[in-house]
Amino acid sequence: MIAGHRGAASLAPENTLSAFKKALQSGAKWIELDTQLSADKIPVIFHDETVDRCTNGEGLVADFTFSQLQALDTGSWFSAVFIGEQIISLEQTLLFFMENDLNMNLEIKVHHSEQAEPLVDAVSKVLAKVNFPNEKLIISSFSELALAHCHRVMPSIRLGYITDKNPLIKLEKLKPLNLYSVHIDHKILEETMAKKVTDSGLKLIIWTLNDVTQADKFRSWGVEMIITDKPDVFVKA
Ligand code: G3P
Ligand code: MG
């Protein structure tokens, strides 16, 4: 399975509606995206802690209300073709996914540990409000606090632990979370590590692989899903 990373980060400004449309057009059935809270506690789709890299503004995402975030341009940093692209809410995004029958890997992006529980609570409310189908969702996070809170408030949703370190030492500790998957940085994955993860009953997902010539090797190691900036290239391969 192929998932577009931040939508399709090589084809459009990351984590925007244009990026999700590009991923959809490329034939990807899954899209990975990042969510965090605005100052007025609305889950929005954005990766970095600040708006500096991907908008024409400056400052912490958490200091902007949703309407202030919407007033920023998150397209022109990528290319003039996308001038006027707006930051969107998780709610708008979920509706787009439902209209287009897309599967979502929703990453709970926690920049500071105290953000974890309020963010998960807000995400849980939005998912319930739009009645997003559980079978089309995997929630993932680097944050163990966020995953633990997801497990408490949304026990039936599949959870993935994201890491750029060997996950094996953590698996015992994470058992109470009843994880569905481990999402590993492809750069650190080795065949024996992959086997131990899949032998433990967890699905193996890798990020962010952009070299399509490596896809078959990872598949032969039991990788179930590849998260890539280039879903167009990987879907065709
Ligand atoms: O979800 C996998 C991957 O997106 C984690 O890293 O920094 O791209 O959110 P990052
Ligand atoms: Mg991510």
Coordinates of N, CA, C and O and ligand atoms in Angstrom, one line a residue, residues 5-6 32 34 47 107 109 142 162 207 227, ligand 1:
H5 N 2.8 11.2 1.5 CA 3.3 11.9 2.8 C 2.9 13.4 2.7 O 3.3 14.1 1.8
R6 N 2.3 13.8 3.8 CA 1.8 15.2 3.9 C 0.9 15.5 2.7 O 1.0 16.6 2.1
E32 N -1.0 10.4 4.4 CA -0.5 10.7 5.7 C -0.5 12.2 5.9 O -0.2 12.9 4.9
D34 N -0.5 15.7 9.1 CA -0.2 16.0 10.4 C -1.2 17.0 11.0 O -1.6 18.0 10.3
H47 N 2.5 20.7 9.7 CA 3.6 19.9 10.3 C 4.4 20.7 11.3 O 4.6 20.2 12.4
E107 N -1.5 11.8 11.7 CA -0.4 11.9 12.7 C -0.7 13.1 13.7 O -0.9 14.2 13.3
K109 N 0.6 15.5 15.9 CA 1.9 16.2 15.9 C 2.0 17.0 17.3 O 1.4 18.0 17.4
F142 N 4.6 10.1 17.3 CA 5.8 9.9 18.0 C 5.6 9.9 19.5 O 6.3 9.4 20.3
I162 N 5.1 5.9 15.8 CA 6.1 6.4 14.9 C 7.5 6.5 15.6 O 7.5 7.1 16.7
W207 N 8.5 5.4 6.5 CA 8.5 6.7 6.0 C 9.9 7.2 5.9 O 10.8 6.5 6.5
I227 N 5.1 5.2 3.0 CA 4.7 6.6 3.0 C 5.8 7.3 2.2 O 7.0 7.3 2.5
Ligands
G3P1 O1 4.1 9.8 9.8 C1 5.3 9.5 9.3 C2 6.2 10.8 9.2 O2 5.4 11.8 8.7 C3 6.8 11.2 10.5 O3 7.6 12.3 10.3 O4 8.2 14.7 10.5 O5 7.3 13.8 8.4 O6 5.8 14.1 10.4 P1 7.2 13.8 9.9

